Tab-separated table of C-alpha atoms and ligand atoms in Angstrom:
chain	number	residue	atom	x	y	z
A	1	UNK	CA	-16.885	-16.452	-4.316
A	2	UNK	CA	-14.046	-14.199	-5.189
A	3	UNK	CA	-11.470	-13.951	-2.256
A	4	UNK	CA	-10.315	-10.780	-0.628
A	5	UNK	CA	-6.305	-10.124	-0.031
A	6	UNK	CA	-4.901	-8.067	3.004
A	7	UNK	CA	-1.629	-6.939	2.706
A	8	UNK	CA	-0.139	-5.673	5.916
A	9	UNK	CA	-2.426	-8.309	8.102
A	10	UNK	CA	-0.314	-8.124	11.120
A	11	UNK	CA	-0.369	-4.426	11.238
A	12	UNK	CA	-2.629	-2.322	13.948
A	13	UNK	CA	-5.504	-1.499	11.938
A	14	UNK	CA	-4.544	-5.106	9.469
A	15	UNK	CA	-4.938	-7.464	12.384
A	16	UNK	CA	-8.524	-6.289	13.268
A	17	UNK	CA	-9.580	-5.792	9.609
A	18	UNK	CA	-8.536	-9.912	8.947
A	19	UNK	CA	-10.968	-10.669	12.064
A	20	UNK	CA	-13.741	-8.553	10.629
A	21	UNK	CA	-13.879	-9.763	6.928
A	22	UNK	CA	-13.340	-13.416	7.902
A	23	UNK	CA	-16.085	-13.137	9.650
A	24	UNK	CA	-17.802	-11.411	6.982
A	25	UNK	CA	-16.699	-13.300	4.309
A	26	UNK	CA	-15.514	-17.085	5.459
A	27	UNK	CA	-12.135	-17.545	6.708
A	28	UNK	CA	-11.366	-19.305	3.914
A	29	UNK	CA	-12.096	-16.327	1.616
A	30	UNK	CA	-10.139	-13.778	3.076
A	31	UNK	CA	-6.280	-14.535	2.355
A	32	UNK	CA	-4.162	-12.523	5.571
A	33	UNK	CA	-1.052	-11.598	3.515
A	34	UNK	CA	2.249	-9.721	5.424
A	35	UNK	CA	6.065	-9.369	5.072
A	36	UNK	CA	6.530	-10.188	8.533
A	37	UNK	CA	7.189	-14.118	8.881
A	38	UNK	CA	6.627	-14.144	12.666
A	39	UNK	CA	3.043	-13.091	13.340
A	40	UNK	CA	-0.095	-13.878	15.748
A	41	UNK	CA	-1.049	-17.765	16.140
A	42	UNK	CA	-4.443	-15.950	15.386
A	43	UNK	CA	-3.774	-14.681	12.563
A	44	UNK	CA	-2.137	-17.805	11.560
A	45	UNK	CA	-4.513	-19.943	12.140
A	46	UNK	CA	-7.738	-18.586	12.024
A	47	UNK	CA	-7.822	-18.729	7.545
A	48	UNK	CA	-4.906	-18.677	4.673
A	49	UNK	CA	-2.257	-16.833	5.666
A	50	UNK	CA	1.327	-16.097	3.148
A	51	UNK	CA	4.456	-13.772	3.727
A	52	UNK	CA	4.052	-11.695	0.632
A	53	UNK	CA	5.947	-8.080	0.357
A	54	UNK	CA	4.708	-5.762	-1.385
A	55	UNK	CA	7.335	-4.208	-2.553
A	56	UNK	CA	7.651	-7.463	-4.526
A	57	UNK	CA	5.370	-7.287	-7.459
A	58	UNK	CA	5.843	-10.907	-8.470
A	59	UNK	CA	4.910	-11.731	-4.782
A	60	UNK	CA	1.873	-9.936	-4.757
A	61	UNK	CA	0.826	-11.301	-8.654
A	62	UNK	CA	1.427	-14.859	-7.592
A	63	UNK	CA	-0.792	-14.776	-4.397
A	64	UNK	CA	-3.329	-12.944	-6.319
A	65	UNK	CA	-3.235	-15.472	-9.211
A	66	UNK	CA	-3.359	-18.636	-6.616
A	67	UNK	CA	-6.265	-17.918	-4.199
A	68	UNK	CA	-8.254	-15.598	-7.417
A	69	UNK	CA	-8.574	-12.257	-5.163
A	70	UNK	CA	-11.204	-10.152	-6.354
A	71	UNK	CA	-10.510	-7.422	-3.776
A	72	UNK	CA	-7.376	-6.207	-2.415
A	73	UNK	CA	-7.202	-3.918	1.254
A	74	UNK	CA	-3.629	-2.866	0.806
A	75	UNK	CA	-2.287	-1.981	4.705
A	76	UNK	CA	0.894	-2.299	4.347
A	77	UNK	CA	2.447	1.057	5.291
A	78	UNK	CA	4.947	2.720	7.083
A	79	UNK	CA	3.555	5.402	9.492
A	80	UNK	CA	4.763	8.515	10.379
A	81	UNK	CA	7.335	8.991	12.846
A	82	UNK	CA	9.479	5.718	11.326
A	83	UNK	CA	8.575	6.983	8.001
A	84	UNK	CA	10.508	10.711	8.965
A	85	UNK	CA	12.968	8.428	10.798
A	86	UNK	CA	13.612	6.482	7.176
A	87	UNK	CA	12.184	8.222	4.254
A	88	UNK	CA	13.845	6.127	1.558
A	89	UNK	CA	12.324	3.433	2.992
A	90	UNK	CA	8.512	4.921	2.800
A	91	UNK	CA	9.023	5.844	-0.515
A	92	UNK	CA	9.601	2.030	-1.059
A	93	UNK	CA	7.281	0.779	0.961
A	94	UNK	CA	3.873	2.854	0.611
A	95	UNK	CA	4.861	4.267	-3.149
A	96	UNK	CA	6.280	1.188	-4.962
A	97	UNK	CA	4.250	-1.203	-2.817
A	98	UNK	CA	1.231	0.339	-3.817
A	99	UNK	CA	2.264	0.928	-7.290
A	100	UNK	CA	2.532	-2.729	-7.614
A	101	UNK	CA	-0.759	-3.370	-5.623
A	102	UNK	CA	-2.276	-1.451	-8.311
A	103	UNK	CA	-0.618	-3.207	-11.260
A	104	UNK	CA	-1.871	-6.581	-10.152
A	105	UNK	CA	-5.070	-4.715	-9.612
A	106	UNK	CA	-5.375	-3.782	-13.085
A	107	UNK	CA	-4.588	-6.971	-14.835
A	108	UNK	CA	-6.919	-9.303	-12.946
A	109	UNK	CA	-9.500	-6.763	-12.012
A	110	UNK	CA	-9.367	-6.586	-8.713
A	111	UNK	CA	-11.301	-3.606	-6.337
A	112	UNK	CA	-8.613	-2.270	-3.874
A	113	UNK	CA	-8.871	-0.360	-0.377
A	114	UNK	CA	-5.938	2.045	0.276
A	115	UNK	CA	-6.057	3.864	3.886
A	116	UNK	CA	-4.654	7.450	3.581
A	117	UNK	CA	-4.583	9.546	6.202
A	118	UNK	CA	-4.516	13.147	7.587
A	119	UNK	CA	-0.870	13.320	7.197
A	120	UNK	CA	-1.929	13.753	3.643
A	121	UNK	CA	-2.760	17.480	4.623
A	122	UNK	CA	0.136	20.264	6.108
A	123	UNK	CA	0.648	23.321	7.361
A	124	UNK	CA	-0.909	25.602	4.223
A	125	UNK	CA	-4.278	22.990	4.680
A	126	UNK	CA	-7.083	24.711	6.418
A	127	UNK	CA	-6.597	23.007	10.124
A	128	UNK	CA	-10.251	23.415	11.682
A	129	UNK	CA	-12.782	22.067	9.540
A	130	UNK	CA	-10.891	20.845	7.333
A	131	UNK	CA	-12.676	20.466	3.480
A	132	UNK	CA	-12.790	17.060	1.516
A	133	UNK	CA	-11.002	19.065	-1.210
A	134	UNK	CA	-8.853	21.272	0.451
A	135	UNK	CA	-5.119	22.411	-0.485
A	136	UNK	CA	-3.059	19.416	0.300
A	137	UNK	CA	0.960	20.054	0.632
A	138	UNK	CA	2.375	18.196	3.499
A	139	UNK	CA	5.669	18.936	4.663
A	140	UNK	CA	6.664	14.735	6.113
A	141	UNK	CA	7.817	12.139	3.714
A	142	UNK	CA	4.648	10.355	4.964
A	143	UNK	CA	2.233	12.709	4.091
A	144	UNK	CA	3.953	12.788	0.651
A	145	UNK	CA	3.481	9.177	-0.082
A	146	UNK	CA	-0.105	9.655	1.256
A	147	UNK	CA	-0.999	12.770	-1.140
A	148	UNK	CA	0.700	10.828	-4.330
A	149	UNK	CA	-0.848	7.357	-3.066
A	150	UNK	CA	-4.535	9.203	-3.196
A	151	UNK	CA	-3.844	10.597	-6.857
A	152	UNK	CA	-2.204	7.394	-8.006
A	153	UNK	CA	-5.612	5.583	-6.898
A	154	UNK	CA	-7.788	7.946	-8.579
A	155	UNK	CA	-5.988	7.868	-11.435
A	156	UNK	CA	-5.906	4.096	-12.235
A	157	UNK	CA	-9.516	4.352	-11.523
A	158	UNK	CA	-10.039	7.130	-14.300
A	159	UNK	CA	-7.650	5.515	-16.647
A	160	UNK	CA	-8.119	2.052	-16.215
A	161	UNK	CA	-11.308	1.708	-14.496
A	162	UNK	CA	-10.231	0.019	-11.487
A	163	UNK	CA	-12.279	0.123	-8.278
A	164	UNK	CA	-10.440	2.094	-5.924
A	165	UNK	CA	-11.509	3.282	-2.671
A	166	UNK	CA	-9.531	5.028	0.325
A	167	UNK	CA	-10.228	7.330	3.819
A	168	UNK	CA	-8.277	9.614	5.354
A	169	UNK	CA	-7.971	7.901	8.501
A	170	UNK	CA	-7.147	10.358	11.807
A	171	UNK	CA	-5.245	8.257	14.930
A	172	UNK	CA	-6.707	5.119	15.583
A	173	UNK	CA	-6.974	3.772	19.231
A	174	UNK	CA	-7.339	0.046	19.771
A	175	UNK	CA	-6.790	-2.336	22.614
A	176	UNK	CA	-5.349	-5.398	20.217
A	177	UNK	CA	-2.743	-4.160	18.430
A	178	UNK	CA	-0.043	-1.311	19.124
A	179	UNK	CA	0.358	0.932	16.563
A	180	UNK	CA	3.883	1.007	14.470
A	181	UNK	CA	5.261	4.448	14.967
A	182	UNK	CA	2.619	7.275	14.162
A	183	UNK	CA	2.448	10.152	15.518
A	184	UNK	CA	-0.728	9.688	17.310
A	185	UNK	CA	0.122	6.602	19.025
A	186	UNK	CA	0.370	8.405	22.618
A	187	UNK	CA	-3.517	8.286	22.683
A	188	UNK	CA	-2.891	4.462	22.745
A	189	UNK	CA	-0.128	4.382	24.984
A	190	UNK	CA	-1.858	6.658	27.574
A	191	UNK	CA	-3.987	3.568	28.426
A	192	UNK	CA	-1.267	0.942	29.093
A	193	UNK	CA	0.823	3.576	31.084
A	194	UNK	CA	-2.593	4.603	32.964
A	195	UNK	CA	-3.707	1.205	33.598
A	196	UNK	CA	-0.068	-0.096	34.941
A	197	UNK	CA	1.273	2.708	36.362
A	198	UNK	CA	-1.069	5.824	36.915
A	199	UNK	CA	0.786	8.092	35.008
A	200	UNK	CA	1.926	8.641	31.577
A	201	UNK	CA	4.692	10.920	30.001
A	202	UNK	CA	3.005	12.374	26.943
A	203	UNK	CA	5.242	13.170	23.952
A	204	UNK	CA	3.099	15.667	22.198
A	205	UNK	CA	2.105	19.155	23.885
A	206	UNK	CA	-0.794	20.144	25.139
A	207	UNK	CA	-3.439	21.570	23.060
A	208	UNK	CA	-2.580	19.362	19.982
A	209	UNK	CA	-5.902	18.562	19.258
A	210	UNK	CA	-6.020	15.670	16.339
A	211	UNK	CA	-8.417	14.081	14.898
A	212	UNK	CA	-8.881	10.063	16.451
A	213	UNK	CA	-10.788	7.293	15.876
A	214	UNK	CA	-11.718	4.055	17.927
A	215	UNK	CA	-10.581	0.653	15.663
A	216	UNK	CA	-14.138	-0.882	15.658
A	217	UNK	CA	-15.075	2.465	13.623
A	218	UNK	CA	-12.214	2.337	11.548
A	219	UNK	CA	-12.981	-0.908	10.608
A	220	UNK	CA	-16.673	-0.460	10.103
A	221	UNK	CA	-15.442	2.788	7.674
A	222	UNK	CA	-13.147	0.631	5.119
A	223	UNK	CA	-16.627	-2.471	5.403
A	224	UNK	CA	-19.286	0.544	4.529
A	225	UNK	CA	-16.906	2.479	2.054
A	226	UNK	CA	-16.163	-1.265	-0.072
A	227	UNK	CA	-19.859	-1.780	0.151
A	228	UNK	CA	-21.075	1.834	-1.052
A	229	UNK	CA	-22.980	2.117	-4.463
A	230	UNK	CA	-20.096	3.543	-6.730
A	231	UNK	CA	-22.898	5.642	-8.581
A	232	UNK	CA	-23.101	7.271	-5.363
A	233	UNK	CA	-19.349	8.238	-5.135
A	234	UNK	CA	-18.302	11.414	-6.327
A	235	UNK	CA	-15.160	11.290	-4.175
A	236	UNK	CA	-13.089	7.898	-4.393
A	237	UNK	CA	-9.675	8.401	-2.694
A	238	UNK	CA	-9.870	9.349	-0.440
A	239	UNK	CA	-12.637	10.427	2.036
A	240	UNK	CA	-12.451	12.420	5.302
A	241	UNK	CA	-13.337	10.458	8.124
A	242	UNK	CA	-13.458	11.437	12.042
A	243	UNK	CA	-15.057	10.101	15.265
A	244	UNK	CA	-13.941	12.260	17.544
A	245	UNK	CA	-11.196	15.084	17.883
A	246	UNK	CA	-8.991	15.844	21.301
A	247	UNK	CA	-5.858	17.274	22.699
A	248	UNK	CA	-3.696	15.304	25.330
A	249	UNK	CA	-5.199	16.828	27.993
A	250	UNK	CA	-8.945	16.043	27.209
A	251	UNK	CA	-8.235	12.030	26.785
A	252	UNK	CA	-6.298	12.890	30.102
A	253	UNK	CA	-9.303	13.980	32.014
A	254	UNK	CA	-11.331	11.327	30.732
A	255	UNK	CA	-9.511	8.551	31.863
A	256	UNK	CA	-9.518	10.551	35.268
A	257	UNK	CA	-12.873	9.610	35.755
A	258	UNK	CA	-12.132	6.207	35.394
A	259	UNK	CA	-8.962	6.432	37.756
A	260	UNK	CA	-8.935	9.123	39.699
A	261	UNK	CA	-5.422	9.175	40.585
A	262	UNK	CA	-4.031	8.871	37.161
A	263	UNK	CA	-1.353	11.792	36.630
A	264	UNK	CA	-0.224	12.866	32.995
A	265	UNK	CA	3.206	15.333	32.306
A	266	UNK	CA	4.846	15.934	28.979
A	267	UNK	CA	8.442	15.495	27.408
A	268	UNK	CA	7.665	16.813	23.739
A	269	UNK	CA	9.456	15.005	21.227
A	270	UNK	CA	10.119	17.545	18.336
A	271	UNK	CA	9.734	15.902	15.432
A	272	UNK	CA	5.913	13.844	16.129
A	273	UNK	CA	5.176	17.333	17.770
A	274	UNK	CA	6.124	19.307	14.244
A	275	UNK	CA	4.251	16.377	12.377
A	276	UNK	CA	0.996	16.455	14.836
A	277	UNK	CA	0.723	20.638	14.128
A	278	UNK	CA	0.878	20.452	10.160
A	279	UNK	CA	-2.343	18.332	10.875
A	280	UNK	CA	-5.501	19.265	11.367
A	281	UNK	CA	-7.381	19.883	14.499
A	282	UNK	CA	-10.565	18.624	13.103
A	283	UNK	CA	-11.442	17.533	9.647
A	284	UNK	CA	-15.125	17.838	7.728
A	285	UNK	CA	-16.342	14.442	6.732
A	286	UNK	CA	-19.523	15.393	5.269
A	287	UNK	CA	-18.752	13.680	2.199
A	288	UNK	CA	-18.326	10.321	3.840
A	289	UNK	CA	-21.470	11.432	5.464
A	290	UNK	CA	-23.263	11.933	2.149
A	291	UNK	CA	-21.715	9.890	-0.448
A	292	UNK	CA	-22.083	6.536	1.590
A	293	UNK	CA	-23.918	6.949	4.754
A	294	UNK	CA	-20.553	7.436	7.207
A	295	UNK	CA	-21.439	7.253	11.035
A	296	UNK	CA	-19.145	6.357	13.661
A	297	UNK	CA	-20.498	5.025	16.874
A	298	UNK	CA	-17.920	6.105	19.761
A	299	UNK	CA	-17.218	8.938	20.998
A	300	UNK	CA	-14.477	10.069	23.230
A	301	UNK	CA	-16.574	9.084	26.427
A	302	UNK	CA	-17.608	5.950	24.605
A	303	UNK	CA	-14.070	4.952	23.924
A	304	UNK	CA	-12.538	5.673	27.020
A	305	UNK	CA	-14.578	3.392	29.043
A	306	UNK	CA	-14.523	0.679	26.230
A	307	UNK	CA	-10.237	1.168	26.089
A	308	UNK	CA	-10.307	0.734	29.842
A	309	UNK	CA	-12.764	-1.949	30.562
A	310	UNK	CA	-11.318	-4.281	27.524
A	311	UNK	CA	-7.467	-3.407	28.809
A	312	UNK	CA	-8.290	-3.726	32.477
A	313	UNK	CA	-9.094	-7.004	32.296
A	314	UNK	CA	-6.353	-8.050	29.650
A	315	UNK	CA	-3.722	-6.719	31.739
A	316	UNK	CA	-4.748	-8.217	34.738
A	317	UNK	CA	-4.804	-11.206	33.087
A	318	UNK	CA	-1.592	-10.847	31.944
A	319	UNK	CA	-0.189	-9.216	35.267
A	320	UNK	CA	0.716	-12.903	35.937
A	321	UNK	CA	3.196	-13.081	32.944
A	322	UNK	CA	5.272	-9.541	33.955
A	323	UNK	CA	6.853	-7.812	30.955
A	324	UNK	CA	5.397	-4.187	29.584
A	325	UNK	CA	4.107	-3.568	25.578
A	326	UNK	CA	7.152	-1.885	23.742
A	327	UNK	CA	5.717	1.026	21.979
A	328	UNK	CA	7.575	1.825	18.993
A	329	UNK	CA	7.245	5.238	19.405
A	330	UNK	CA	9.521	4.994	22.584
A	331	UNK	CA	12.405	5.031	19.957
A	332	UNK	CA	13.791	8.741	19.418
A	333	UNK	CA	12.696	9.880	15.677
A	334	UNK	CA	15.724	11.814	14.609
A	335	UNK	CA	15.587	12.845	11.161
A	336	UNK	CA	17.900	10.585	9.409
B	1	AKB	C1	0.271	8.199	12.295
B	1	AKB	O1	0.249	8.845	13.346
B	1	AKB	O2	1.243	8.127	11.530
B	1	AKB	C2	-1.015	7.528	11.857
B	1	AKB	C3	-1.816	8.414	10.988
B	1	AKB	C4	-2.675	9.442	11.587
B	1	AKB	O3	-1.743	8.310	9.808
B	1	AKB	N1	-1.748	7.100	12.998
C-alpha cells in the first residue's frame, strides 16, 4: 500500500488527522512528519514519525522517497494572528512550503490535501452567504498565502495533473490540541477559562459571528473530500465548508446552560478583531454538499456539550497536576 505523509502532525487540526488516518490506514502507513523536534509521546509512538520542514524541499523529497508516499496532507501552516504578527515568515512557511510540497508532488505522483481557509476571503467578499466562487481579496498576509496557495493547487492540477484537493476550513474547536494563533481560537479558549474559572475575557466583540467547526468534522471533511470520485469534482481547491456559524455571545449562552454561573466580558484586541470582520459571517457550502456528499454532524448545541463533557473530565483529571494551557493567542499581535 502506498503511504500517506502529514506535514504539520503536531499541529491542532495535524495531531487529530495522524489519529484518524492511522486508524484508517495502519499506523505503519501513515508517516506523522513536523518541524517541531519536541512533540506528543503519542504522536511519537503510535507509527513513523520524522522532523521534516517544509520549507526544506530536500527534506520533504527524501521522506517522500524513503517511506514511497502516495498522498501528502500538507498542515503545516502559520495561522492568522502570528502570521500578521510575522508576515515574512508566512510567506515562507505556507508559500514556499507548499511550493515545495507540490514539487515533490509532481515528480513522484503523489495526491495532496491543502487546508485553506476563510481568511482566503476579505472585506470586498460577500460576508453572509458567502458563494464557492465569490470575489476573493483579503486584506491579512494570511489570507494572501491562502488565496495564492488555492490557485497554486489548482494550477499544478491543470498543468501537471496532480491530485489536489483543499477546504476552506472556518475556526475549528477541539478539546486535544490548542490552536497556534488564529483568530478564532477564543471559541476554544472559552472552554478552558469556563471550565477553570467561570469566566472568560473574550478578545473579539460581540456580534462577530464566524463561521466554526467541531475537529471530528473537520477531520471527517479532509477523509470524505480525499475519498470523493474526482469525476465528480468540479471545484478542487478549495471547497466551502461550515458546521455551524456564531458570535461570542451565542457560544456564551450555550455553555450557560451547562454552567450556569459562567460570566463572559470582552477586551477587543484590534488586530484578530479587524481580521475576524473581513471574514464572513456565514459561508455557502453547497458545493461540498453536491460535489462529494459534505455533512457535518455537530452543531453548536452538539458541540458544546461534547467540548464540556470531554474537557470536564480531562481537567479534573489533571486538576491534580496544577498549571493552566498557554494559549498562544494570549500574546499581543502587533503588526510587526
Ligand atoms: C485562524 O483563525 O487563523 C484559523 C482559520 C480560520 O484559518 N482558525
Amino acid at each position: 500500500m502506498e503511504r500517506v505523509l502529514i506535514t504539520g502532525a503536531a499541529g491542532q487540526i495535524g495531531s487529530e488527522l495522524t489519529v484518524a488516518l492511522r486508524k484508517k490506514f495502519g499506523a505503519d502507513n501513515v508517516v506523522a512528519s513536523d518541524r517541531k523536534t519536541k512533540t506528543s509521546i503519542e504522536l511519537r509512538n503510535s507509527g513513523p514519525f520524522e522532523v521534516v520542514d517544509c520549507t526544506d524541499a530536500a527534506a520533504v523529497e527524501s521522506v517522500v522517497k524513503k517511506y514511497e508516499v502516495g498522498t501528502i496532507y500538507h498542515l503545516a501552516a502559520l495561522l492568522s494572528a502570528v502570521a500578521e504578527a510575522n508576515p515574512q515568515l508566512a510567506w515562507k512557511i505556507n508559500i514556499d512550503g507548499l511550493y515545495n510540497v507540490l514539487e515533490v508532488a509532481r515528480e513522484h505522483a503523489c495526491a495532496v490535501f491543502v487546508p485553506s481557509s476563510i481568511g482566503a476571503f476579505g472585506h470586498s467578499t460577500p460576508l453572509d452567504g458567502t458563494p464557492q466562487d465569490t470575489i476573493q481579496r483579503p486584506s491579512t498576509m494570511y489570507g494572501v498565502t491562502k488565496v495564492a496557495g488555492e490557485l497554486l493547487c489548482d494550477y499544478y492540477h491543470k498543468r501537471f495533473g496532480v491530485d489536489t484537493r483543499g477546504v476552506r476550513y472556518p475556526g475549528i474547536i477541539s478539546n486535544v490540541t490548542l490552536p497556534g494563533g488564529g483568530t478564532t481560537d477564543y471559541a476554544v479558549e472559552i472552554f478552558y477559562e469556563a471550565i477553570r474559572h467561570g469566566k472568560y475575557t473574550c478578545f473579539l466583540r460581540e456580534g462577530t459571528k464566524l463561521d466554526m467547526m467541531y475537529m471530528p468534522d473537520a477531520i471527517k471533511a479532509a477523509l470524505d473530500l480525499m475519498d470523493a470520485d474526482p469525476a465528480k469534482l468540479a471545484h478542487r481547491n478549495a471547497f466551502n465548508v461550515t458546521a455551524m456559524s456564531f458570535a461570542p455571545e451565542e457560544i456564551a449562552a450555550e455553555i450557560k446552560k451547562h454552567i450556569p454561573n459562567f460570566t463572559m466580558d470582552y477586551q477587543v484586541d484590534p488586530v484578530r478583531q479587524a481580521i475576524a470582520e473581513s471574514w464572513p459571517n456565514y459561508m455557502d457550502d453547497s458545493a461540498a454538499r453536491n460535489e462529494w456528499g459534505w455533512r457535518p454532524c455537530y452543531d453548536l448545541p452538539a458541540m458544546v456539550k461534547d467540548m464540556i463533557d470531554v474537557l470536564s473530565k480531562r481537567l479534573a483529571g489533571a486538576a491534580a497536576a496544577p498549571g493552566r494551557p498557554r494559549f498562544a493567542t494570549e500574546t499581543n499581535f502587533a503588526r510587526g
